[in-house]
mmCIF file of C-alpha atoms in Angstrom:
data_model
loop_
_atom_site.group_PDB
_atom_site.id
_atom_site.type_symbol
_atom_site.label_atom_id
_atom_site.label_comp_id
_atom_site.label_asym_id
_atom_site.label_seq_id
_atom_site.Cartn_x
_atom_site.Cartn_y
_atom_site.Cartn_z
ATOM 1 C CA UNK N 1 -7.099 44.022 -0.833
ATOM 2 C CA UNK N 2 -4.909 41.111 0.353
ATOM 3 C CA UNK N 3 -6.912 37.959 1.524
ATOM 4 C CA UNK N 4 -5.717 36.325 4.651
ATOM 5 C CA UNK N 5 -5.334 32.491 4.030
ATOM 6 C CA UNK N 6 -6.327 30.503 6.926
ATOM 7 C CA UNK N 7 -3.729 27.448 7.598
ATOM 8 C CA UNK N 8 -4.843 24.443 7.893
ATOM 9 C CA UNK N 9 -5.530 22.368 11.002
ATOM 10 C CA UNK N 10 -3.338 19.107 11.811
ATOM 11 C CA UNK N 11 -6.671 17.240 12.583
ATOM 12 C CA UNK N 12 -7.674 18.624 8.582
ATOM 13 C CA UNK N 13 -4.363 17.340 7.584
ATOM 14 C CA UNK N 14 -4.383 14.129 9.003
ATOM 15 C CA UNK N 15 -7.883 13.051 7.769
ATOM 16 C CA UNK N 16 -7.205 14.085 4.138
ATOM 17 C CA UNK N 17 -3.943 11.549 4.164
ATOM 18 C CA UNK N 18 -6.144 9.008 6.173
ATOM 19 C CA UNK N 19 -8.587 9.913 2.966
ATOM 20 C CA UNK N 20 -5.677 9.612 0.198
ATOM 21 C CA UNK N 21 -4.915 6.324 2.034
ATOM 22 C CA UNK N 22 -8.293 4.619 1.830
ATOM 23 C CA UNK N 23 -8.533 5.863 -1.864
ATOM 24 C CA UNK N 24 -5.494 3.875 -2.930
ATOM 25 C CA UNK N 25 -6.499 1.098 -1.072
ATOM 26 C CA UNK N 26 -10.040 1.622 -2.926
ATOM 27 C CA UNK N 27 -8.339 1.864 -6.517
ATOM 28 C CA UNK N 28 -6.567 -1.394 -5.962
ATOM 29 C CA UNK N 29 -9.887 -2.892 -5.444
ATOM 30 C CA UNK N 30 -11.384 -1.319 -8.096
ATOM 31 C CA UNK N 31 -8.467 -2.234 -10.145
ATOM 32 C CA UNK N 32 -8.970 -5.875 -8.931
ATOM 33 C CA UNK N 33 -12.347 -5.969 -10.197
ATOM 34 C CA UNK N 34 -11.950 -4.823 -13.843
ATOM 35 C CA UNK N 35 -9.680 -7.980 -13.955
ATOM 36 C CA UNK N 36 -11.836 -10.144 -12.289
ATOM 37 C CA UNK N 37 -14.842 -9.466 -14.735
ATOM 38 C CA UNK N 38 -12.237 -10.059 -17.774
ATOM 39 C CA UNK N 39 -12.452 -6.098 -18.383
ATOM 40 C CA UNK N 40 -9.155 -5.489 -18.748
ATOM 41 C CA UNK N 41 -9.144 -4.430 -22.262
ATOM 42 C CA UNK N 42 -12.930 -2.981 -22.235
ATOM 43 C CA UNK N 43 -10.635 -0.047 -23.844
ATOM 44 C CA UNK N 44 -8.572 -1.659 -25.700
ATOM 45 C CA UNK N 45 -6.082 1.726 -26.122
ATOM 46 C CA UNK N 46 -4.326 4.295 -23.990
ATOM 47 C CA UNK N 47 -4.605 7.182 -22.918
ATOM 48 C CA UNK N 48 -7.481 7.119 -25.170
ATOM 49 C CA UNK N 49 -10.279 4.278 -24.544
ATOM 50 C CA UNK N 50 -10.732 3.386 -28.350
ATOM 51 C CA UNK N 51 -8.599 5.100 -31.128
ATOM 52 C CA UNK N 52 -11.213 7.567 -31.706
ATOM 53 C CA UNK N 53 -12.445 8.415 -28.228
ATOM 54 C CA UNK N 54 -11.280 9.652 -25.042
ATOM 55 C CA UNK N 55 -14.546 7.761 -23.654
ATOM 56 C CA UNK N 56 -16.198 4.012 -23.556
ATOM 57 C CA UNK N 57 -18.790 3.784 -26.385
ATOM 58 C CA UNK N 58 -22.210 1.554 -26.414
ATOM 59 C CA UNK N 59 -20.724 -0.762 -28.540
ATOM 60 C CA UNK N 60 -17.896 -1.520 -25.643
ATOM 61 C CA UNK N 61 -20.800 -2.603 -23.588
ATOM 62 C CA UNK N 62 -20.043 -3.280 -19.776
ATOM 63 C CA UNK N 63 -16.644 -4.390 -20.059
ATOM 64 C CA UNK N 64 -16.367 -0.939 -21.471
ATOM 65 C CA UNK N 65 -17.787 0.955 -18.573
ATOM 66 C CA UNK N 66 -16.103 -1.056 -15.716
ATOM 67 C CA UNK N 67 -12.545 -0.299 -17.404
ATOM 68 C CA UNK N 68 -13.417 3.375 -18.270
ATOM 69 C CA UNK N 69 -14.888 4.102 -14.859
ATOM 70 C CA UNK N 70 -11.612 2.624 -12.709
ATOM 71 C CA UNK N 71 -9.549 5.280 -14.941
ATOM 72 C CA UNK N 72 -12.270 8.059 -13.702
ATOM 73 C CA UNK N 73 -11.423 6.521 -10.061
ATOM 74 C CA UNK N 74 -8.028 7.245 -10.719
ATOM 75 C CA UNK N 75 -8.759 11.545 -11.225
ATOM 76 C CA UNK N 76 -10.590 10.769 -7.772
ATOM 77 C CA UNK N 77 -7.222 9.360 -6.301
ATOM 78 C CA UNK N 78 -5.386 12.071 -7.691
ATOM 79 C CA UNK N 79 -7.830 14.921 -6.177
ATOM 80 C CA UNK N 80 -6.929 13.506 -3.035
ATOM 81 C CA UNK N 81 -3.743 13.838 -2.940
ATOM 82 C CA UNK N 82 -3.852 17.156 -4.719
ATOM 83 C CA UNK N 83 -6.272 18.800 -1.941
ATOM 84 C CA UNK N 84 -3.535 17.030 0.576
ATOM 85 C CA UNK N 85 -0.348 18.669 -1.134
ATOM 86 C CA UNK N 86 -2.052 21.962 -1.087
ATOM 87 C CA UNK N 87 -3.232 21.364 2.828
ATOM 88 C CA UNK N 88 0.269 20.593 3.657
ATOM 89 C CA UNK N 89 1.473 24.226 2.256
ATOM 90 C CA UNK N 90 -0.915 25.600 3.924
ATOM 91 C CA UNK N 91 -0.308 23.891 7.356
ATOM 92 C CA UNK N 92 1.117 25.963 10.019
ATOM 93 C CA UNK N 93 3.929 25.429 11.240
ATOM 94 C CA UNK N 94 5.980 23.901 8.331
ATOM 95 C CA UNK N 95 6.804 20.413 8.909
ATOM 96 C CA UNK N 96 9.900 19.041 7.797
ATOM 97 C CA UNK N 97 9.172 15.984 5.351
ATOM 98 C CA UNK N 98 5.915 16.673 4.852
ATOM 99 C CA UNK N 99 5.509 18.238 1.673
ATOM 100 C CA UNK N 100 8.057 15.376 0.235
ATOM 101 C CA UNK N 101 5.990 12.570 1.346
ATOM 102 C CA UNK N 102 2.746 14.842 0.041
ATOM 103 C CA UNK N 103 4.425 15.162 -3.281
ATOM 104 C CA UNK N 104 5.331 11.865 -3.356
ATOM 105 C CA UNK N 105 2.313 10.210 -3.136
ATOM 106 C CA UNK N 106 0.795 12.645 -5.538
ATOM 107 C CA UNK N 107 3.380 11.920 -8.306
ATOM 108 C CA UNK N 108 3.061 8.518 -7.574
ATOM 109 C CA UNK N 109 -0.450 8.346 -8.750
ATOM 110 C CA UNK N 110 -0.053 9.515 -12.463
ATOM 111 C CA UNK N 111 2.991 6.953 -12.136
ATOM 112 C CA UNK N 112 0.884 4.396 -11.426
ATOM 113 C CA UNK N 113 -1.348 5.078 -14.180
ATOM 114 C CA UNK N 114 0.691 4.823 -16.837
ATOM 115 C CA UNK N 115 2.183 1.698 -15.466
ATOM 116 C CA UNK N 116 -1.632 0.960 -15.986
ATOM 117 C CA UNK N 117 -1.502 2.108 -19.704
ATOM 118 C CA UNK N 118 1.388 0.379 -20.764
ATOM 119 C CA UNK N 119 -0.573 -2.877 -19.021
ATOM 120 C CA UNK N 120 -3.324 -2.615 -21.468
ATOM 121 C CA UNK N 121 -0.850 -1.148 -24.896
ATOM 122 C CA UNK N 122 0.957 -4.813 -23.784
ATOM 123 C CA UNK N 123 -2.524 -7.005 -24.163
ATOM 124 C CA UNK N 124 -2.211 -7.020 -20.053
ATOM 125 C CA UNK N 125 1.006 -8.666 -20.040
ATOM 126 C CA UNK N 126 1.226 -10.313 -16.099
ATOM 127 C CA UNK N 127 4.296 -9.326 -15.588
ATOM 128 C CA UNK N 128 3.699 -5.527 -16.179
ATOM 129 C CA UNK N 129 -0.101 -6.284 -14.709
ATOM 130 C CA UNK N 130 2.385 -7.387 -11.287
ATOM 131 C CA UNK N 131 4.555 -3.798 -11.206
ATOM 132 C CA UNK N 132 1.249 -2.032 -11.556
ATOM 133 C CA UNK N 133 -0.305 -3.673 -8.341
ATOM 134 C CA UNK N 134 3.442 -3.261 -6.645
ATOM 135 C CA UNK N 135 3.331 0.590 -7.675
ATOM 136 C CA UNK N 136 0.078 1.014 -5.755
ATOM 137 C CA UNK N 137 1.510 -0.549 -3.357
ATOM 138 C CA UNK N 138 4.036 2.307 -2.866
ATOM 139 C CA UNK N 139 1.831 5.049 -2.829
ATOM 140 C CA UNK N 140 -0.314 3.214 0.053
ATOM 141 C CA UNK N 141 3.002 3.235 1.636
ATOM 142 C CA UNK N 142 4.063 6.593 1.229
ATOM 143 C CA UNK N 143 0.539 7.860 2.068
ATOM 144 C CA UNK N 144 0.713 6.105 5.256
ATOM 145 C CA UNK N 145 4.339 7.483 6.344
ATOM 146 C CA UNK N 146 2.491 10.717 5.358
ATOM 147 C CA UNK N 147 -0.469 10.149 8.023
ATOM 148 C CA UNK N 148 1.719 8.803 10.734
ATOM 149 C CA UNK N 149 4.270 11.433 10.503
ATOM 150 C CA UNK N 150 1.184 14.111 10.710
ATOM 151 C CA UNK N 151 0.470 13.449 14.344
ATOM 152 C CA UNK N 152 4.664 13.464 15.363
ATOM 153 C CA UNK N 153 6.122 16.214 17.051
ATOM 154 C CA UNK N 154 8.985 17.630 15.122
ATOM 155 C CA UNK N 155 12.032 16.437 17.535
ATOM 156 C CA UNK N 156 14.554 13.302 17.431
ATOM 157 C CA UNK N 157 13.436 9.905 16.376
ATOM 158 C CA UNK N 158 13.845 7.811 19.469
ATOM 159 C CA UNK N 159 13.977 3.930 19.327
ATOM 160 C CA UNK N 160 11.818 2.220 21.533
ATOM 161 C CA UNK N 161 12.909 -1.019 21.576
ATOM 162 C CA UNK N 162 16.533 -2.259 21.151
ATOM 163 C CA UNK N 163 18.257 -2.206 18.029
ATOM 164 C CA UNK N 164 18.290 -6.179 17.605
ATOM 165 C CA UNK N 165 14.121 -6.196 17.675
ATOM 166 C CA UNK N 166 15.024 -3.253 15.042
ATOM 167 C CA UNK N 167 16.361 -5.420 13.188
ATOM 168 C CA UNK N 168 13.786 -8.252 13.200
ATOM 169 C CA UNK N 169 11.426 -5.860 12.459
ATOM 170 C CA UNK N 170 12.857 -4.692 9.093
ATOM 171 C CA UNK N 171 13.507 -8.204 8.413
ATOM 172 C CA UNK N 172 9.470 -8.945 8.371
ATOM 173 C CA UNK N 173 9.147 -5.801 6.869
ATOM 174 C CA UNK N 174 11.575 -6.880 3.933
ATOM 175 C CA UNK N 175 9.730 -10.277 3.830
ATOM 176 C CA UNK N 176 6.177 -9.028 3.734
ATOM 177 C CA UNK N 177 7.114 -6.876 0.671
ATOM 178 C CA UNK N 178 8.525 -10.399 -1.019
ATOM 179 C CA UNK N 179 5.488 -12.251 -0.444
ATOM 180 C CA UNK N 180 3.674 -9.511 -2.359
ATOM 181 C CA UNK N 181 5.649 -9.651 -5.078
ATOM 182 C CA UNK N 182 5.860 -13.652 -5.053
ATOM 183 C CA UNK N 183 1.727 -13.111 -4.798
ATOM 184 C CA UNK N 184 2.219 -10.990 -7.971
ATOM 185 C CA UNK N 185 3.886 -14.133 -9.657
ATOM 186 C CA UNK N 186 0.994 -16.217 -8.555
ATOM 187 C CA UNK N 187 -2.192 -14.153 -10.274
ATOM 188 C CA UNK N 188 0.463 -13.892 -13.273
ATOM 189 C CA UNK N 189 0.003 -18.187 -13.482
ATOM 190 C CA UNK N 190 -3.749 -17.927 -12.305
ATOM 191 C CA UNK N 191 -7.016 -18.251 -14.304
ATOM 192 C CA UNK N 192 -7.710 -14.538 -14.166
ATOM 193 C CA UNK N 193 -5.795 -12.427 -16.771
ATOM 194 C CA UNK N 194 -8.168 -9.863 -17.369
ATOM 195 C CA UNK N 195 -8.994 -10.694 -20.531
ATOM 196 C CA UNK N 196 -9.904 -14.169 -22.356
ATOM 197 C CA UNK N 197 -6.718 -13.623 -24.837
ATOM 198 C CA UNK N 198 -4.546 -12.162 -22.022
ATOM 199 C CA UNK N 199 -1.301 -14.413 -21.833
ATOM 200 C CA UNK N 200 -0.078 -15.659 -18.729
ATOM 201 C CA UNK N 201 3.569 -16.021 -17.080
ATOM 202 C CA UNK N 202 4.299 -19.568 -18.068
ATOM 203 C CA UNK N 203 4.892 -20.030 -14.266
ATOM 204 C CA UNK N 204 3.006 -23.445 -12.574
ATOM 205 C CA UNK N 205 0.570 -21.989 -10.613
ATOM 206 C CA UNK N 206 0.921 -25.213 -8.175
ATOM 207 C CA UNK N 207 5.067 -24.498 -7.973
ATOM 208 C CA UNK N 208 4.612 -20.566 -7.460
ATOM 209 C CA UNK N 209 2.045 -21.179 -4.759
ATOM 210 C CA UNK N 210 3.375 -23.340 -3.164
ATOM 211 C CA UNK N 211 6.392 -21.083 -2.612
ATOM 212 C CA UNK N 212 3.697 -18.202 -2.002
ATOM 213 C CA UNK N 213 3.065 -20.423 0.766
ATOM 214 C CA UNK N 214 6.320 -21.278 2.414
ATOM 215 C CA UNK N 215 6.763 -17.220 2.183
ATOM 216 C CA UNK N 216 3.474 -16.723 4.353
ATOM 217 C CA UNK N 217 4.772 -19.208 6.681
ATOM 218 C CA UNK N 218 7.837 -17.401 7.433
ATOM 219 C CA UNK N 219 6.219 -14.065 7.568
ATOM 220 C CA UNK N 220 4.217 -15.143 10.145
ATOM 221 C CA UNK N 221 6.495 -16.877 12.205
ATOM 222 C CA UNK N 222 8.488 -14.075 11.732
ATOM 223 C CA UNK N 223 6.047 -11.362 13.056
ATOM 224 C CA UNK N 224 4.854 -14.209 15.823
ATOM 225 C CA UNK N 225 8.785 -14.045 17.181
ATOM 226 C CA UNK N 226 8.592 -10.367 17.261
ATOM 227 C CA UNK N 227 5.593 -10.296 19.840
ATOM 228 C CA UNK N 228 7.440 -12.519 22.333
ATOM 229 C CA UNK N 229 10.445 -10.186 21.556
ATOM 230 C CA UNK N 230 8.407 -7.336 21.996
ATOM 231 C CA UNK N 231 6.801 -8.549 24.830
ATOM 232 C CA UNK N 232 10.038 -9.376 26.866
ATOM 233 C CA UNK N 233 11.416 -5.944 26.840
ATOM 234 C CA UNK N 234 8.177 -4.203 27.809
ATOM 235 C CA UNK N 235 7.309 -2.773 24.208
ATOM 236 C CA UNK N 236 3.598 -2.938 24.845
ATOM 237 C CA UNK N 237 2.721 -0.425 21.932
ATOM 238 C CA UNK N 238 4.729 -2.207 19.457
ATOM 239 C CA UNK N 239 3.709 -5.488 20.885
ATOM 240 C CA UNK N 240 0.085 -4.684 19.617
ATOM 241 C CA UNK N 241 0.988 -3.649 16.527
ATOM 242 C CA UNK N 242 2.642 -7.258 16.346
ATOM 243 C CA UNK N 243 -0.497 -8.319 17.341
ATOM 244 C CA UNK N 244 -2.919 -6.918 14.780
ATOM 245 C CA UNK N 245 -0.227 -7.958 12.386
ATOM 246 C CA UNK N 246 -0.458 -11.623 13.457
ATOM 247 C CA UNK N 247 -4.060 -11.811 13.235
ATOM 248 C CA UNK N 248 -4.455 -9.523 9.469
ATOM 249 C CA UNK N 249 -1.381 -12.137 8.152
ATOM 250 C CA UNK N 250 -3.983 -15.228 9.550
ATOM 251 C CA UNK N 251 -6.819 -13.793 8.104
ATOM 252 C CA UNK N 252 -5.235 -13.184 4.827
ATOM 253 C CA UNK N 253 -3.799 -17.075 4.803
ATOM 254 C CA UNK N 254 -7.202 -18.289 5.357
ATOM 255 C CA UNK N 255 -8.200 -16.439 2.404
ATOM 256 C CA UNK N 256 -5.184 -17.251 0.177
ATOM 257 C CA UNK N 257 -5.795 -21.350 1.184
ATOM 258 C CA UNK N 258 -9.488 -21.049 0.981
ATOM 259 C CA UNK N 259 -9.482 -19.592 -2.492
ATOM 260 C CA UNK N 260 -6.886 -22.125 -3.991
ATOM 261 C CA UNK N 261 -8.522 -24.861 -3.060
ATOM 262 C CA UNK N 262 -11.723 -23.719 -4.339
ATOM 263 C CA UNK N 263 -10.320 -23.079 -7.831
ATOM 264 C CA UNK N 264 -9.473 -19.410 -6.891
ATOM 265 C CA UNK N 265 -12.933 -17.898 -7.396
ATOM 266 C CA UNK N 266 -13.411 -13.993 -8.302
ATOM 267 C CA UNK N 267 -14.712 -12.845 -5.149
ATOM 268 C CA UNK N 268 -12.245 -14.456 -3.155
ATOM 269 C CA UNK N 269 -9.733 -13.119 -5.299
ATOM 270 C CA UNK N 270 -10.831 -9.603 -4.652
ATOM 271 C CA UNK N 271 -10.720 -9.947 -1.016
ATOM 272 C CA UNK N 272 -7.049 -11.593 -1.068
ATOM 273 C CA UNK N 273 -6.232 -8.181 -2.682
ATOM 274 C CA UNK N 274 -7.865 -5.817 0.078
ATOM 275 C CA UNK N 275 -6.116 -8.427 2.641
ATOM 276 C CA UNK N 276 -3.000 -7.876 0.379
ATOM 277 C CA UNK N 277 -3.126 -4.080 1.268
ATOM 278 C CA UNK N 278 -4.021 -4.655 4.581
ATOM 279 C CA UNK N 279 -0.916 -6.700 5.218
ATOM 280 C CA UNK N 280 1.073 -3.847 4.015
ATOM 281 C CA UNK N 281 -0.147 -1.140 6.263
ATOM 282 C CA UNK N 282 0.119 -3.340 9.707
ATOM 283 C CA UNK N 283 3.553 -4.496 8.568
ATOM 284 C CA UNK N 284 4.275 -0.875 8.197
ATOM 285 C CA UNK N 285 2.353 -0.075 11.470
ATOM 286 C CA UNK N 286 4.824 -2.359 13.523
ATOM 287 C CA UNK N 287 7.626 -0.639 11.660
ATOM 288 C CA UNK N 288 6.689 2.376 12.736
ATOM 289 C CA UNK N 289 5.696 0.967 16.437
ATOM 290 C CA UNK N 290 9.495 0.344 17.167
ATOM 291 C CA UNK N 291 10.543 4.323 17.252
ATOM 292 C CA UNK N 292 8.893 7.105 17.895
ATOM 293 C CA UNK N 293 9.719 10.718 17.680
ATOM 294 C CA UNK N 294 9.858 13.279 20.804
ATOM 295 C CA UNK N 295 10.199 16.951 21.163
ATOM 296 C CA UNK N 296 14.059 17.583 21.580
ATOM 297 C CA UNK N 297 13.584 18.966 24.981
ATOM 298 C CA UNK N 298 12.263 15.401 26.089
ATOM 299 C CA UNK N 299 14.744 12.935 23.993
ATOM 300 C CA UNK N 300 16.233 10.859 26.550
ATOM 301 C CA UNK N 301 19.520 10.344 27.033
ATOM 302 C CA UNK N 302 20.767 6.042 26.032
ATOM 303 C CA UNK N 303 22.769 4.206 26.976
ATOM 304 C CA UNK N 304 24.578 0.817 25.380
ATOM 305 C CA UNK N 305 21.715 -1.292 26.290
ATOM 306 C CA UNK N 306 19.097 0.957 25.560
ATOM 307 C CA UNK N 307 16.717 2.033 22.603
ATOM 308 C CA UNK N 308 19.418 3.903 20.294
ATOM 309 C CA UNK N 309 17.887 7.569 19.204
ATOM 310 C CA UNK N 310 18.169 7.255 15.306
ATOM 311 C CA UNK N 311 17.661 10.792 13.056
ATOM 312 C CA UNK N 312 15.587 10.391 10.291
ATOM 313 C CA UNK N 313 14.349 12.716 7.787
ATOM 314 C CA UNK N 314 10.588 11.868 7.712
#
């Protein structure tokens, strides 16, 4: 007897890559944590936690169990985006770009990972500590193309603002993503390695922040230019999105000065991180604020000195 397989709603869809996107978030903060409480190394081997077991002993005390259970949170992660993959096949209609950007962020997870490994079989060298942050990074990126492209119909991408404010707007984009990477450089220089023995990037931490800093300047003026730019041609969706932007970069400098200047304490530390992810996805929000996608039926018709209709493939 054949069983008839339900597909799966959009609304299903969307909240299980709205899920996979708060779990990556989640395991950056998690991951934040184990080096904040200098548990980097609380299993001091990979893929194993000791040379003789898969899982933390007693005699690893805490340090032990804080490292061991972020690699558990990782399985978590990886369920996630499993259960999403699996809604996407099952999602009907097929969507073009889906399943890539479902796969993607699945792969990326085990990816991540062992950029995790190889941080602790290198004694948590910063610089490889840095690309494993900056991996996560892409998978909360290509989880949130995933959501957002969920709720689009399946017609043209349309811009909706002109192709100069485009521009501008990849520019931020392209600067936000160097600030976390400079901010990568920082924590490499800081007091928190992880680990007591942990080296550090030889960087001075007063040098590399300071041109942390000057980078978080220009971002925001940067995304401030793009709401008057917004604003003057009537983009009030993407103006918002500008907005939030504004206001998550503020919050996240208020953070980032508050915490150096206060000897960079652990907790602050932790929430520069969330900001750090935070940043990302309302960057990516105004990105995605200046086109928008239309049943082919509707795509207007531009001229010269209007929104240009751009195909993607996502």
């Amino acid at each position: 007897m054949n069983r008839i397989v339900r597909p799966v709603s959009g609304t299903l869809l969307s909240r299980l890559a709205l899920a996979s996107i708060i779990a990556n978030v989640g395991i950056v903060v998690t991951g934040g944590a184990v080096r904040l409480t200098a548990s980097g190394l609380g299993c001091p081997t990979w893929p194993r936690c000791t040379d003789d077991s898969y899982v933390t002993t007693p005699e690893m005390g805490i340090y032990g169990v804080i490292e061991f259970g972020n690699r558990m949170l990782t399985f978590a992660v990886g369920l996630i985006a499993l259960a999403t993959v699996l809604a996407v096949l099952a999602h009907r209609p097929r969507r073009p770009g889906l399943l890539a950007l479902a796969v993607a962020v699945f792969l990326g997870i085990p990816a991540q990972a062992v950029v995790g490994g190889i941080t602790v079989l290198t004694n948590l060298n910063p610089w490889v500590v840095g690309l494993h942050f900056l991996a996560s990074m892409a998978v909360i990126a290509a989880a949130y193309a995933l959501w957002r492209r969920i709720d689009e119909p399946d017609g043209p991408t349309v811009a909706v603002v002109p192709t100069p404010l485009r521009a501008l707007a990849r520019i931020t984009t392209g600067v936000s993503v160097a600030v976390l990477v400079i901010g990568t450089w920082v924590t490499g220089s800081g007091p928190h390695a992880g680990d007591q023995g942990a080296a550090r990037n030889g960087l001075d931490p007063e040098s590399i922040s300071q041109v942390h800093a000057d980078g978080v300047f220009l971002l925001i003026g940067l995304s401030v230019a793009l709401i008057f730019a917004f604003r003057a041609v009537g983009a009030r969706r993407a103006t918002r999105a500008a907005i939030v932007l504004v206001a998550v970069e503020l919050s996240q400098g208020v953070i980032g000065f508050v915490q150096y200047f206060t000897h960079v304490p652990a907790l602050l530390v932790g929430a520069h991180m969330l900001g750090s992810c935070v940043v990302l996805l309302a960057t990516l929000s105004v990105q995605w604020s200046t086109r928008e996608r239309r049943p082919a039926a509707s795509a207007p018709q531009t001229t010269a000195t209007e929104a240009e209709a751009v195909p993607v493939t996502a």
